[in-house]
Every structure is written in C-alpha cells, then in structure tokens.
PDB file of C-alpha atoms in Angstrom:
ATOM      1  CA  MET A   9     -35.028 257.493  95.696  1.00  0.00           C
ATOM      2  CA  SER A  10     -35.477 260.197  98.291  1.00  0.00           C
ATOM      3  CA  ASN A  11     -36.965 263.522  97.206  1.00  0.00           C
ATOM      4  CA  GLN A  12     -34.902 265.367  99.819  1.00  0.00           C
ATOM      5  CA  THR A  13     -31.900 265.814  97.510  1.00  0.00           C
ATOM      6  CA  SER A  14     -31.411 268.839  95.299  1.00  0.00           C
ATOM      7  CA  VAL A  15     -28.484 267.255  93.466  1.00  0.00           C
ATOM      8  CA  THR A  16     -29.547 265.604  90.211  1.00  0.00           C
ATOM      9  CA  GLU A  17     -26.093 264.531  89.065  1.00  0.00           C
ATOM     10  CA  PHE A  18     -22.552 264.057  90.334  1.00  0.00           C
ATOM     11  CA  LEU A  19     -19.225 264.834  88.691  1.00  0.00           C
ATOM     12  CA  LEU A  20     -16.654 262.036  88.925  1.00  0.00           C
ATOM     13  CA  LEU A  21     -13.255 263.721  89.209  1.00  0.00           C
ATOM     14  CA  GLY A  22     -11.490 260.567  88.015  1.00  0.00           C
ATOM     15  CA  VAL A  23      -8.131 258.961  88.651  1.00  0.00           C
ATOM     16  CA  THR A  24      -5.892 262.017  88.460  1.00  0.00           C
ATOM     17  CA  ASP A  25      -6.132 265.800  88.261  1.00  0.00           C
ATOM     18  CA  ILE A  26      -3.381 265.923  85.597  1.00  0.00           C
ATOM     19  CA  GLN A  27      -5.325 266.069  82.342  1.00  0.00           C
ATOM     20  CA  GLU A  28      -2.257 265.336  80.190  1.00  0.00           C
ATOM     21  CA  LEU A  29      -2.079 261.822  81.651  1.00  0.00           C
ATOM     22  CA  ASN A  30      -5.628 260.885  80.639  1.00  0.00           C
ATOM     23  CA  PRO A  31      -4.821 259.508  77.132  1.00  0.00           C
ATOM     24  CA  ILE A  32      -2.008 257.360  78.551  1.00  0.00           C
ATOM     25  CA  LEU A  33      -4.199 256.112  81.384  1.00  0.00           C
ATOM     26  CA  PHE A  34      -6.956 255.329  78.877  1.00  0.00           C
ATOM     27  CA  VAL A  35      -4.634 253.031  76.906  1.00  0.00           C
ATOM     28  CA  ILE A  36      -3.353 251.332  80.077  1.00  0.00           C
ATOM     29  CA  PHE A  37      -6.775 250.737  81.633  1.00  0.00           C
ATOM     30  CA  PHE A  38      -8.361 249.718  78.321  1.00  0.00           C
ATOM     31  CA  THR A  39      -5.618 247.109  77.859  1.00  0.00           C
ATOM     32  CA  ILE A  40      -6.085 245.785  81.406  1.00  0.00           C
ATOM     33  CA  TYR A  41      -9.858 245.665  80.929  1.00  0.00           C
ATOM     34  CA  PHE A  42      -9.443 243.816  77.608  1.00  0.00           C
ATOM     35  CA  VAL A  43      -7.178 241.252  79.317  1.00  0.00           C
ATOM     36  CA  ASN A  44      -9.791 240.881  82.058  1.00  0.00           C
ATOM     37  CA  ILE A  45     -12.691 240.282  79.648  1.00  0.00           C
ATOM     38  CA  THR A  46     -10.685 237.968  77.397  1.00  0.00           C
ATOM     39  CA  GLY A  47      -9.046 235.931  80.173  1.00  0.00           C
ATOM     40  CA  ASN A  48     -12.057 235.529  82.419  1.00  0.00           C
ATOM     41  CA  GLY A  49     -14.301 234.982  79.410  1.00  0.00           C
ATOM     42  CA  ALA A  50     -12.036 232.144  78.249  1.00  0.00           C
ATOM     43  CA  ILE A  51     -12.074 230.524  81.701  1.00  0.00           C
ATOM     44  CA  LEU A  52     -15.855 230.833  81.927  1.00  0.00           C
ATOM     45  CA  MET A  53     -16.237 229.326  78.454  1.00  0.00           C
ATOM     46  CA  ILE A  54     -14.037 226.284  79.032  1.00  0.00           C
ATOM     47  CA  VAL A  55     -15.565 225.623  82.460  1.00  0.00           C
ATOM     48  CA  ILE A  56     -18.992 225.505  80.810  1.00  0.00           C
ATOM     49  CA  LEU A  57     -18.021 223.619  77.635  1.00  0.00           C
ATOM     50  CA  ASP A  58     -15.380 221.128  78.852  1.00  0.00           C
ATOM     51  CA  PRO A  59     -16.971 218.119  80.650  1.00  0.00           C
ATOM     52  CA  ARG A  60     -13.641 217.368  82.348  1.00  0.00           C
ATOM     53  CA  LEU A  61     -13.966 220.615  84.289  1.00  0.00           C
ATOM     54  CA  HIS A  62     -17.481 219.923  85.580  1.00  0.00           C
ATOM     55  CA  SER A  63     -16.369 219.622  89.197  1.00  0.00           C
ATOM     56  CA  PRO A  64     -16.978 221.811  92.290  1.00  0.00           C
ATOM     57  CA  MET A  65     -13.558 223.464  92.066  1.00  0.00           C
ATOM     58  CA  TYR A  66     -14.141 224.666  88.496  1.00  0.00           C
ATOM     59  CA  PHE A  67     -17.796 225.469  89.167  1.00  0.00           C
ATOM     60  CA  PHE A  68     -16.621 228.011  91.748  1.00  0.00           C
ATOM     61  CA  LEU A  69     -13.826 229.158  89.412  1.00  0.00           C
ATOM     62  CA  GLY A  70     -16.455 229.859  86.752  1.00  0.00           C
ATOM     63  CA  ASN A  71     -18.416 231.941  89.253  1.00  0.00           C
ATOM     64  CA  LEU A  72     -15.241 233.857  90.117  1.00  0.00           C
ATOM     65  CA  ALA A  73     -14.547 234.553  86.435  1.00  0.00           C
ATOM     66  CA  CYS A  74     -18.127 235.805  85.950  1.00  0.00           C
ATOM     67  CA  LEU A  75     -17.836 238.048  89.020  1.00  0.00           C
ATOM     68  CA  ASP A  76     -14.503 239.504  87.839  1.00  0.00           C
ATOM     69  CA  ILE A  77     -15.971 240.431  84.449  1.00  0.00           C
ATOM     70  CA  CYS A  78     -19.044 242.065  85.968  1.00  0.00           C
ATOM     71  CA  PHE A  79     -17.129 243.695  88.837  1.00  0.00           C
ATOM     72  CA  SER A  80     -14.786 245.598  86.500  1.00  0.00           C
ATOM     73  CA  THR A  81     -17.587 246.397  84.049  1.00  0.00           C
ATOM     74  CA  VAL A  82     -19.409 248.323  86.781  1.00  0.00           C
ATOM     75  CA  THR A  83     -16.610 250.922  87.002  1.00  0.00           C
ATOM     76  CA  VAL A  84     -14.088 250.661  84.150  1.00  0.00           C
ATOM     77  CA  PRO A  85     -16.231 251.617  81.088  1.00  0.00           C
ATOM     78  CA  LYS A  86     -17.437 254.790  82.824  1.00  0.00           C
ATOM     79  CA  MET A  87     -13.871 255.567  83.905  1.00  0.00           C
ATOM     80  CA  LEU A  88     -12.613 255.096  80.319  1.00  0.00           C
ATOM     81  CA  GLU A  89     -15.378 257.369  79.025  1.00  0.00           C
ATOM     82  CA  ASN A  90     -14.478 260.084  81.529  1.00  0.00           C
ATOM     83  CA  LEU A  91     -10.777 259.898  80.651  1.00  0.00           C
ATOM     84  CA  LEU A  92     -11.575 261.054  77.104  1.00  0.00           C
ATOM     85  CA  SER A  93     -14.557 263.288  77.871  1.00  0.00           C
ATOM     86  CA  THR A  94     -14.781 266.809  79.208  1.00  0.00           C
ATOM     87  CA  SER A  95     -18.135 265.982  80.800  1.00  0.00           C
ATOM     88  CA  LYS A  96     -17.675 263.653  83.758  1.00  0.00           C
ATOM     89  CA  ALA A  97     -21.273 263.720  84.926  1.00  0.00           C
ATOM     90  CA  ILE A  98     -23.252 260.751  86.197  1.00  0.00           C
ATOM     91  CA  SER A  99     -26.921 260.999  87.146  1.00  0.00           C
ATOM     92  CA  PHE A 100     -28.024 260.575  90.751  1.00  0.00           C
ATOM     93  CA  LEU A 101     -29.808 257.324  89.875  1.00  0.00           C
ATOM     94  CA  GLY A 102     -26.820 256.135  87.845  1.00  0.00           C
ATOM     95  CA  CYS A 103     -24.508 256.878  90.764  1.00  0.00           C
ATOM     96  CA  ILE A 104     -26.629 254.921  93.253  1.00  0.00           C
ATOM     97  CA  THR A 105     -26.956 252.068  90.752  1.00  0.00           C
ATOM     98  CA  GLN A 106     -23.181 251.930  90.272  1.00  0.00           C
ATOM     99  CA  LEU A 107     -22.674 251.958  94.041  1.00  0.00           C
ATOM    100  CA  HIS A 108     -25.168 249.104  94.437  1.00  0.00           C
ATOM    101  CA  PHE A 109     -23.644 246.793  91.838  1.00  0.00           C
ATOM    102  CA  PHE A 110     -20.098 247.582  92.955  1.00  0.00           C
ATOM    103  CA  HIS A 111     -20.841 246.441  96.505  1.00  0.00           C
ATOM    104  CA  PHE A 112     -23.080 243.606  95.311  1.00  0.00           C
ATOM    105  CA  LEU A 113     -20.400 242.008  93.125  1.00  0.00           C
ATOM    106  CA  GLY A 114     -17.501 242.887  95.436  1.00  0.00           C
ATOM    107  CA  SER A 115     -19.089 241.402  98.555  1.00  0.00           C
ATOM    108  CA  THR A 116     -20.220 238.319  96.597  1.00  0.00           C
ATOM    109  CA  GLU A 117     -16.621 237.726  95.498  1.00  0.00           C
ATOM    110  CA  ALA A 118     -15.436 238.226  99.079  1.00  0.00           C
ATOM    111  CA  LEU A 119     -17.865 235.495 100.176  1.00  0.00           C
ATOM    112  CA  LEU A 120     -16.967 233.187  97.295  1.00  0.00           C
ATOM    113  CA  LEU A 121     -13.262 232.995  98.178  1.00  0.00           C
ATOM    114  CA  PRO A 122     -13.741 231.196 101.540  1.00  0.00           C
ATOM    115  CA  VAL A 123     -16.143 228.781  99.816  1.00  0.00           C
ATOM    116  CA  MET A 124     -13.363 227.969  97.339  1.00  0.00           C
ATOM    117  CA  ALA A 125     -10.948 227.537 100.246  1.00  0.00           C
ATOM    118  CA  PHE A 126     -13.406 225.169 101.957  1.00  0.00           C
ATOM    119  CA  ASP A 127     -13.616 223.161  98.731  1.00  0.00           C
ATOM    120  CA  ARG A 128      -9.817 222.752  98.748  1.00  0.00           C
ATOM    121  CA  PHE A 129      -9.915 221.815 102.460  1.00  0.00           C
ATOM    122  CA  VAL A 130     -12.404 218.994 101.803  1.00  0.00           C
ATOM    123  CA  ALA A 131     -10.513 217.818  98.698  1.00  0.00           C
ATOM    124  CA  ILE A 132      -7.189 217.581 100.552  1.00  0.00           C
ATOM    125  CA  CYS A 133      -8.187 216.682 104.117  1.00  0.00           C
ATOM    126  CA  ARG A 134     -11.272 214.556 103.376  1.00  0.00           C
ATOM    127  CA  PRO A 135     -10.544 213.111  99.923  1.00  0.00           C
ATOM    128  CA  LEU A 136     -12.615 209.928 100.406  1.00  0.00           C
ATOM    129  CA  HIS A 137     -15.702 211.928 101.356  1.00  0.00           C
ATOM    130  CA  TYR A 138     -15.165 214.750  98.838  1.00  0.00           C
ATOM    131  CA  SER A 139     -17.827 213.699  96.314  1.00  0.00           C
ATOM    132  CA  VAL A 140     -20.370 213.155  99.100  1.00  0.00           C
ATOM    133  CA  ILE A 141     -19.728 216.441 100.919  1.00  0.00           C
ATOM    134  CA  MET A 142     -19.212 218.675  97.884  1.00  0.00           C
ATOM    135  CA  ASN A 143     -22.213 217.396  95.978  1.00  0.00           C
ATOM    136  CA  ARG A 144     -23.965 219.407  93.294  1.00  0.00           C
ATOM    137  CA  GLN A 145     -26.834 220.420  95.584  1.00  0.00           C
ATOM    138  CA  LEU A 146     -24.543 221.817  98.292  1.00  0.00           C
ATOM    139  CA  CYS A 147     -22.427 223.710  95.751  1.00  0.00           C
ATOM    140  CA  SER A 148     -25.531 225.242  94.189  1.00  0.00           C
ATOM    141  CA  HIS A 149     -27.005 226.209  97.569  1.00  0.00           C
ATOM    142  CA  MET A 150     -23.766 227.830  98.749  1.00  0.00           C
ATOM    143  CA  THR A 151     -23.417 229.766  95.507  1.00  0.00           C
ATOM    144  CA  VAL A 152     -27.012 231.025  95.520  1.00  0.00           C
ATOM    145  CA  THR A 153     -26.685 231.978  99.203  1.00  0.00           C
ATOM    146  CA  ILE A 154     -23.568 234.109  98.752  1.00  0.00           C
ATOM    147  CA  TRP A 155     -25.080 235.880  95.716  1.00  0.00           C
ATOM    148  CA  ILE A 156     -28.214 236.690  97.757  1.00  0.00           C
ATOM    149  CA  ILE A 157     -26.186 237.903 100.756  1.00  0.00           C
ATOM    150  CA  GLY A 158     -24.079 240.086  98.451  1.00  0.00           C
ATOM    151  CA  PHE A 159     -27.204 241.584  96.879  1.00  0.00           C
ATOM    152  CA  LEU A 160     -28.825 242.337 100.251  1.00  0.00           C
ATOM    153  CA  HIS A 161     -25.608 243.848 101.593  1.00  0.00           C
ATOM    154  CA  ALA A 162     -25.388 246.174  98.596  1.00  0.00           C
ATOM    155  CA  LEU A 163     -29.092 247.004  98.805  1.00  0.00           C
ATOM    156  CA  LEU A 164     -28.591 248.179 102.387  1.00  0.00           C
ATOM    157  CA  HIS A 165     -25.913 250.676 101.333  1.00  0.00           C
ATOM    158  CA  SER A 166     -27.675 251.867  98.172  1.00  0.00           C
ATOM    159  CA  VAL A 167     -30.973 252.504  99.971  1.00  0.00           C
ATOM    160  CA  MET A 168     -29.362 254.220 102.963  1.00  0.00           C
ATOM    161  CA  THR A 169     -27.164 256.394 100.718  1.00  0.00           C
ATOM    162  CA  SER A 170     -30.049 257.359  98.421  1.00  0.00           C
ATOM    163  CA  ARG A 171     -32.041 258.584 101.435  1.00  0.00           C
ATOM    164  CA  LEU A 172     -29.360 261.129 102.378  1.00  0.00           C
ATOM    165  CA  SER A 173     -29.746 264.806 101.530  1.00  0.00           C
ATOM    166  CA  PHE A 174     -27.300 266.108  98.904  1.00  0.00           C
ATOM    167  CA  CYS A 175     -27.707 269.866  98.655  1.00  0.00           C
ATOM    168  CA  GLY A 176     -24.192 271.241  98.223  1.00  0.00           C
ATOM    169  CA  PRO A 177     -21.153 270.320  96.121  1.00  0.00           C
ATOM    170  CA  ASN A 178     -21.499 267.384  93.724  1.00  0.00           C
ATOM    171  CA  HIS A 179     -17.828 266.697  92.904  1.00  0.00           C
ATOM    172  CA  VAL A 180     -17.003 263.075  93.783  1.00  0.00           C
ATOM    173  CA  HIS A 181     -13.279 262.678  94.469  1.00  0.00           C
ATOM    174  CA  HIS A 182     -13.147 259.228  92.911  1.00  0.00           C
ATOM    175  CA  PHE A 183     -13.465 257.505  89.536  1.00  0.00           C
ATOM    176  CA  PHE A 184     -16.705 255.774  90.550  1.00  0.00           C
ATOM    177  CA  CYS A 185     -19.542 256.234  93.037  1.00  0.00           C
ATOM    178  CA  ASP A 186     -18.666 254.646  96.372  1.00  0.00           C
ATOM    179  CA  VAL A 187     -20.149 255.101  99.817  1.00  0.00           C
ATOM    180  CA  LYS A 188     -17.281 257.014 101.463  1.00  0.00           C
ATOM    181  CA  PRO A 189     -16.900 259.750  98.797  1.00  0.00           C
ATOM    182  CA  LEU A 190     -20.683 260.258  98.705  1.00  0.00           C
ATOM    183  CA  LEU A 191     -20.923 260.535 102.496  1.00  0.00           C
ATOM    184  CA  ASP A 192     -18.418 263.395 102.303  1.00  0.00           C
ATOM    185  CA  LEU A 193     -20.912 265.286 100.110  1.00  0.00           C
ATOM    186  CA  ALA A 194     -24.042 264.615 102.172  1.00  0.00           C
ATOM    187  CA  CYS A 195     -25.620 267.536 104.020  1.00  0.00           C
ATOM    188  CA  GLY A 196     -27.334 265.567 106.775  1.00  0.00           C
ATOM    189  CA  ASN A 197     -26.180 263.268 109.550  1.00  0.00           C
ATOM    190  CA  THR A 198     -24.168 260.331 108.168  1.00  0.00           C
ATOM    191  CA  GLU A 199     -23.271 258.594 111.443  1.00  0.00           C
ATOM    192  CA  LEU A 200     -25.626 255.669 110.786  1.00  0.00           C
ATOM    193  CA  ASN A 201     -24.245 255.229 107.267  1.00  0.00           C
ATOM    194  CA  LEU A 202     -20.673 255.242 108.564  1.00  0.00           C
ATOM    195  CA  TRP A 203     -21.580 252.768 111.285  1.00  0.00           C
ATOM    196  CA  LEU A 204     -23.177 250.440 108.730  1.00  0.00           C
ATOM    197  CA  LEU A 205     -20.159 250.770 106.450  1.00  0.00           C
ATOM    198  CA  ASN A 206     -17.687 249.986 109.230  1.00  0.00           C
ATOM    199  CA  THR A 207     -19.770 247.247 110.867  1.00  0.00           C
ATOM    200  CA  VAL A 208     -21.572 245.443 108.055  1.00  0.00           C
ATOM    201  CA  THR A 209     -18.969 245.875 105.320  1.00  0.00           C
ATOM    202  CA  GLY A 210     -16.212 245.236 107.852  1.00  0.00           C
ATOM    203  CA  THR A 211     -17.902 241.973 108.815  1.00  0.00           C
ATOM    204  CA  ILE A 212     -18.391 241.012 105.147  1.00  0.00           C
ATOM    205  CA  ALA A 213     -14.672 241.625 104.555  1.00  0.00           C
ATOM    206  CA  LEU A 214     -13.120 240.285 107.773  1.00  0.00           C
ATOM    207  CA  THR A 215     -15.191 237.135 108.337  1.00  0.00           C
ATOM    208  CA  PRO A 216     -14.470 235.560 104.908  1.00  0.00           C
ATOM    209  CA  PHE A 217     -10.851 236.662 105.242  1.00  0.00           C
ATOM    210  CA  PHE A 218     -10.380 234.756 108.516  1.00  0.00           C
ATOM    211  CA  LEU A 219     -12.407 231.753 107.314  1.00  0.00           C
ATOM    212  CA  THR A 220     -10.229 231.510 104.219  1.00  0.00           C
ATOM    213  CA  PHE A 221      -7.009 231.555 106.192  1.00  0.00           C
ATOM    214  CA  LEU A 222      -8.488 229.154 108.744  1.00  0.00           C
ATOM    215  CA  SER A 223      -9.095 226.674 105.922  1.00  0.00           C
ATOM    216  CA  TYR A 224      -5.503 227.029 104.765  1.00  0.00           C
ATOM    217  CA  PHE A 225      -4.224 226.688 108.319  1.00  0.00           C
ATOM    218  CA  TYR A 226      -6.023 223.338 108.629  1.00  0.00           C
ATOM    219  CA  ILE A 227      -4.781 222.272 105.195  1.00  0.00           C
ATOM    220  CA  ILE A 228      -1.148 223.060 106.003  1.00  0.00           C
ATOM    221  CA  THR A 229      -1.427 221.470 109.470  1.00  0.00           C
ATOM    222  CA  TYR A 230      -2.984 218.330 108.004  1.00  0.00           C
ATOM    223  CA  LEU A 231      -0.336 218.045 105.311  1.00  0.00           C
ATOM    224  CA  LEU A 232       2.552 218.567 107.714  1.00  0.00           C
ATOM    225  CA  PHE A 233       1.389 216.007 110.292  1.00  0.00           C
ATOM    226  CA  LYS A 234      -0.479 213.470 108.163  1.00  0.00           C
ATOM    227  CA  THR A 235       1.474 213.473 104.918  1.00  0.00           C
ATOM    228  CA  ARG A 236       5.009 212.152 104.998  1.00  0.00           C
ATOM    229  CA  SER A 237       5.549 212.361 101.250  1.00  0.00           C
ATOM    230  CA  CYS A 238       7.245 215.596 100.172  1.00  0.00           C
ATOM    231  CA  SER A 239       6.009 215.174  96.610  1.00  0.00           C
ATOM    232  CA  MET A 240       2.392 214.837  97.799  1.00  0.00           C
ATOM    233  CA  LEU A 241       2.834 217.856 100.077  1.00  0.00           C
ATOM    234  CA  HIS A 242       4.242 219.910  97.202  1.00  0.00           C
ATOM    235  CA  LYS A 243       1.455 218.849  94.839  1.00  0.00           C
ATOM    236  CA  ALA A 244      -1.292 219.711  97.348  1.00  0.00           C
ATOM    237  CA  LEU A 245       0.196 223.096  98.194  1.00  0.00           C
ATOM    238  CA  SER A 246       0.680 223.992  94.536  1.00  0.00           C
ATOM    239  CA  THR A 247      -2.996 223.232  93.962  1.00  0.00           C
ATOM    240  CA  CYS A 248      -3.912 225.828  96.594  1.00  0.00           C
ATOM    241  CA  ALA A 249      -1.276 228.376  95.575  1.00  0.00           C
ATOM    242  CA  SER A 250      -3.371 229.962  92.803  1.00  0.00           C
ATOM    243  CA  HIS A 251      -6.348 230.520  95.078  1.00  0.00           C
ATOM    244  CA  PHE A 252      -4.102 231.792  97.876  1.00  0.00           C
ATOM    245  CA  MET A 253      -2.591 234.420  95.528  1.00  0.00           C
ATOM    246  CA  VAL A 254      -6.070 235.555  94.459  1.00  0.00           C
ATOM    247  CA  VAL A 255      -7.118 235.855  98.119  1.00  0.00           C
ATOM    248  CA  CYS A 256      -4.124 238.056  98.962  1.00  0.00           C
ATOM    249  CA  LEU A 257      -4.607 240.276  95.905  1.00  0.00           C
ATOM    250  CA  PHE A 258      -8.300 240.778  96.666  1.00  0.00           C
ATOM    251  CA  TYR A 259      -8.433 241.148 100.457  1.00  0.00           C
ATOM    252  CA  ALA A 260      -5.331 243.284 101.069  1.00  0.00           C
ATOM    253  CA  PRO A 261      -6.566 246.460  99.310  1.00  0.00           C
ATOM    254  CA  VAL A 262     -10.208 245.914 100.355  1.00  0.00           C
ATOM    255  CA  LEU A 263      -9.279 245.670 104.028  1.00  0.00           C
ATOM    256  CA  PHE A 264      -7.080 248.763 103.686  1.00  0.00           C
ATOM    257  CA  ILE A 265      -9.941 250.842 102.230  1.00  0.00           C
ATOM    258  CA  TYR A 266     -12.945 249.713 104.266  1.00  0.00           C
ATOM    259  CA  ILE A 267     -11.415 248.829 107.647  1.00  0.00           C
ATOM    260  CA  ARG A 268      -9.203 251.882 108.099  1.00  0.00           C
ATOM    261  CA  PRO A 269     -10.848 255.078 109.348  1.00  0.00           C
ATOM    262  CA  SER A 270     -11.675 257.727 106.725  1.00  0.00           C
ATOM    263  CA  SER A 271      -9.054 260.044 108.177  1.00  0.00           C
ATOM    264  CA  GLY A 272      -6.390 257.365 107.978  1.00  0.00           C
ATOM    265  CA  SER A 273      -5.796 257.511 104.239  1.00  0.00           C
ATOM    266  CA  SER A 274      -5.648 260.223 101.609  1.00  0.00           C
ATOM    267  CA  LEU A 275      -7.935 260.488  98.597  1.00  0.00           C
ATOM    268  CA  ASP A 276      -5.045 259.656  96.265  1.00  0.00           C
ATOM    269  CA  GLN A 277      -4.217 256.526  98.276  1.00  0.00           C
ATOM    270  CA  GLU A 278      -7.827 255.361  98.184  1.00  0.00           C
ATOM    271  CA  ARG A 279      -8.084 255.892  94.429  1.00  0.00           C
ATOM    272  CA  ILE A 280      -4.866 253.982  93.742  1.00  0.00           C
ATOM    273  CA  ILE A 281      -5.905 251.082  95.974  1.00  0.00           C
ATOM    274  CA  ALA A 282      -9.384 251.039  94.414  1.00  0.00           C
ATOM    275  CA  ILE A 283      -7.730 250.684  91.007  1.00  0.00           C
ATOM    276  CA  MET A 284      -5.867 247.656  92.328  1.00  0.00           C
ATOM    277  CA  TYR A 285      -8.893 245.658  93.481  1.00  0.00           C
ATOM    278  CA  SER A 286     -11.428 246.850  90.888  1.00  0.00           C
ATOM    279  CA  VAL A 287      -9.268 246.991  87.742  1.00  0.00           C
ATOM    280  CA  VAL A 288      -5.960 245.170  88.133  1.00  0.00           C
ATOM    281  CA  THR A 289      -6.824 242.162  90.329  1.00  0.00           C
ATOM    282  CA  PRO A 290      -9.736 240.910  88.150  1.00  0.00           C
ATOM    283  CA  ALA A 291      -7.360 240.922  85.168  1.00  0.00           C
ATOM    284  CA  LEU A 292      -4.654 239.040  87.088  1.00  0.00           C
ATOM    285  CA  ASN A 293      -6.956 236.236  88.276  1.00  0.00           C
ATOM    286  CA  PRO A 294      -7.233 234.420  84.916  1.00  0.00           C
ATOM    287  CA  LEU A 295      -3.481 234.756  84.364  1.00  0.00           C
ATOM    288  CA  ILE A 296      -2.806 233.239  87.791  1.00  0.00           C
ATOM    289  CA  TYR A 297      -5.159 230.306  87.234  1.00  0.00           C
ATOM    290  CA  THR A 298      -4.137 229.535  83.655  1.00  0.00           C
ATOM    291  CA  LEU A 299      -0.413 229.779  84.374  1.00  0.00           C
ATOM    292  CA  ARG A 300      -0.513 227.602  87.509  1.00  0.00           C
ATOM    293  CA  ASN A 301      -3.321 225.169  86.717  1.00  0.00           C
ATOM    294  CA  LYS A 302      -2.451 222.343  84.315  1.00  0.00           C
ATOM    295  CA  GLU A 303      -6.067 221.289  83.781  1.00  0.00           C
ATOM    296  CA  VAL A 304      -7.129 224.795  82.769  1.00  0.00           C
ATOM    297  CA  ARG A 305      -4.138 225.113  80.420  1.00  0.00           C
ATOM    298  CA  SER A 306      -4.878 221.722  78.873  1.00  0.00           C
ATOM    299  CA  ALA A 307      -8.550 222.599  78.376  1.00  0.00           C
ATOM    300  CA  LEU A 308      -7.608 225.882  76.716  1.00  0.00           C
ATOM    301  CA  ASN A 309      -5.095 224.134  74.450  1.00  0.00           C
ATOM    302  CA  ARG A 310      -7.701 221.569  73.400  1.00  0.00           C
ATOM    303  CA  LYS A 311     -10.198 224.288  72.510  1.00  0.00           C
ATOM    304  CA  VAL A 312      -7.610 226.323  70.588  1.00  0.00           C
ATOM    305  CA  ARG A 313      -6.459 223.264  68.598  1.00  0.00           C
ATOM    306  CA  ARG A 314     -10.072 222.371  67.812  1.00  0.00           C
ATOM    307  CA  TRP A 315     -10.795 225.871  66.502  1.00  0.00           C
ATOM    308  CA  LEU A 316      -7.599 225.912  64.426  1.00  0.00           C
TER     309      LEU A 316
END
C-alpha cells in the first residue's frame, strides 16, 4: 500500500439515502443472497458428486456456480452489515481487498462465459470430435488460464488504485469499493487509472461478449443450414438457451457500467445496475439452469430422494 494517503478508512454510503428502507432492503437482499448460496451450492455439489455430470459442460457449470457464490460474498455480507449498522466504515486495506476480489471474480466469470459457449459450439457443430477436442486437459488449461487472467486484471486495478493519494473526503457513493467511486475521491491525477479502466476492463468485457455471440452465431447458422429436423433444431437451441440467458443477464449491466463514460450515468443508476449483476444475477443463474436443464433437475431429484 502507498504511504501517500492520509485516509485510513472509507465510509460506504450504501444502496439508498433513505434510512427507513434499510430494514426492508436487508430482508430482500438477505433472501436473494440465501437463494444464491443455496442454489449455486446445490449445483456445485451435484456436479462434484454425480458421475453422470462429469463432463466438460458441467465442469464449467460448476466453476460458474463457485464464481457466483464468491462474487456475491465479496459485496453482499458487508452491504447487509451496513444496512443494519450506523457505522459504515471499511478500512483502506479492506476497501482495496474488496475491489481486488470483486474485479478478480467478475472478470473471471466474464471470461468463463465464452468458454462455455465454445463448449456448446463444439458439442453441436462438431459432435463426432467433441470428446477429442474438449478433453480433460484442455478444459483444465482453459479454466486455469481464465482464473489467472482474472487475478492479474484485478491486481492491476488494486495496485494502481492503492498508489493514489486520498487526502480529502472518504465517503464512497456506493455499497462496495469499486474503481470509479474511489477515483472520484482521489486527490492526484487519475487519468492513467481511468485509461486502464476503460481500455483493459473494456477489453475484458467486450472481447468475451463478442466471442460468446460469435459462437452462438455459428451454432444458429450451422443448425439452420445443416439440420433439416425441426425437433433436432429445437433440442439444440433449448440446450443453449440457459447459457444464453445467463450471458444476457451478466453482460448487459456490466457493459452499461464500465463502457459508458462516468458522466453518462448517475450514481443512483450505477448502484441499481451494480445490484443487478452482483446480487440478483448470481441468484438467478442456478434457477435458470435447474429449471431448463433436465439432467441437473434429475441429479437434484436423485440426491433429494437418497437423503429422504
């Protein structure tokens, strides 16, 4: 950490300035967080324990479930604490640590989604070569690579932010420590930090976004021109529908926050959108997969019947 800063702690102003809403928001967000932990925990458990789900598709799904649990845990517990507490302080080190893990897990999930789309592309468009292409070694290497890239991307922002001078106000207009709200409080020149945020984070967000939709473009094109069976077309598209919904729910708010200029959106808009991708979307992912995926539902039913 830099010794240039005179600020030892920040005050997270939270979701809303209306204090009377805090108990209601606590119940809502606690419920959503509980659904997230329970749903993603169940998916992670059955992917690990059920041998029938030991395939690349469910290996990546297990990684997604793990990321969703950790991603929300970085911000939600502190937010819940602040909703019921008069003290909303977070230490300087705690703030930088939260910023690091938020970007680490968020960028890793952004990179995982196109890998999952590529898996579906190979399964549908190259079914005879699927087991050869998507072998265990390749899946492991891709997963380790995206986790490392996510960590390095977050490390860049956490180190560069920690080196800034914070000598004035310490009120963060957000419910967690993120780069943009902290740059507003910095006393020194933040042009390099803004450039890194727009360029590096923009690349991390946009490149996987286009690669994901490129995979689906090839899948749809292949199915339309190569598959004459409507039932086969419907079955293949329904297999991809769950992942496609997750992609839309994740990328839409992220692109809105990190691609738009800082002056293009209000603080209230940014907080609401941040709630969507950091709180709500991770809780919706297990519901989407369990409701639309017969194999996941069957595996859950088998485990429940065995326990009963």
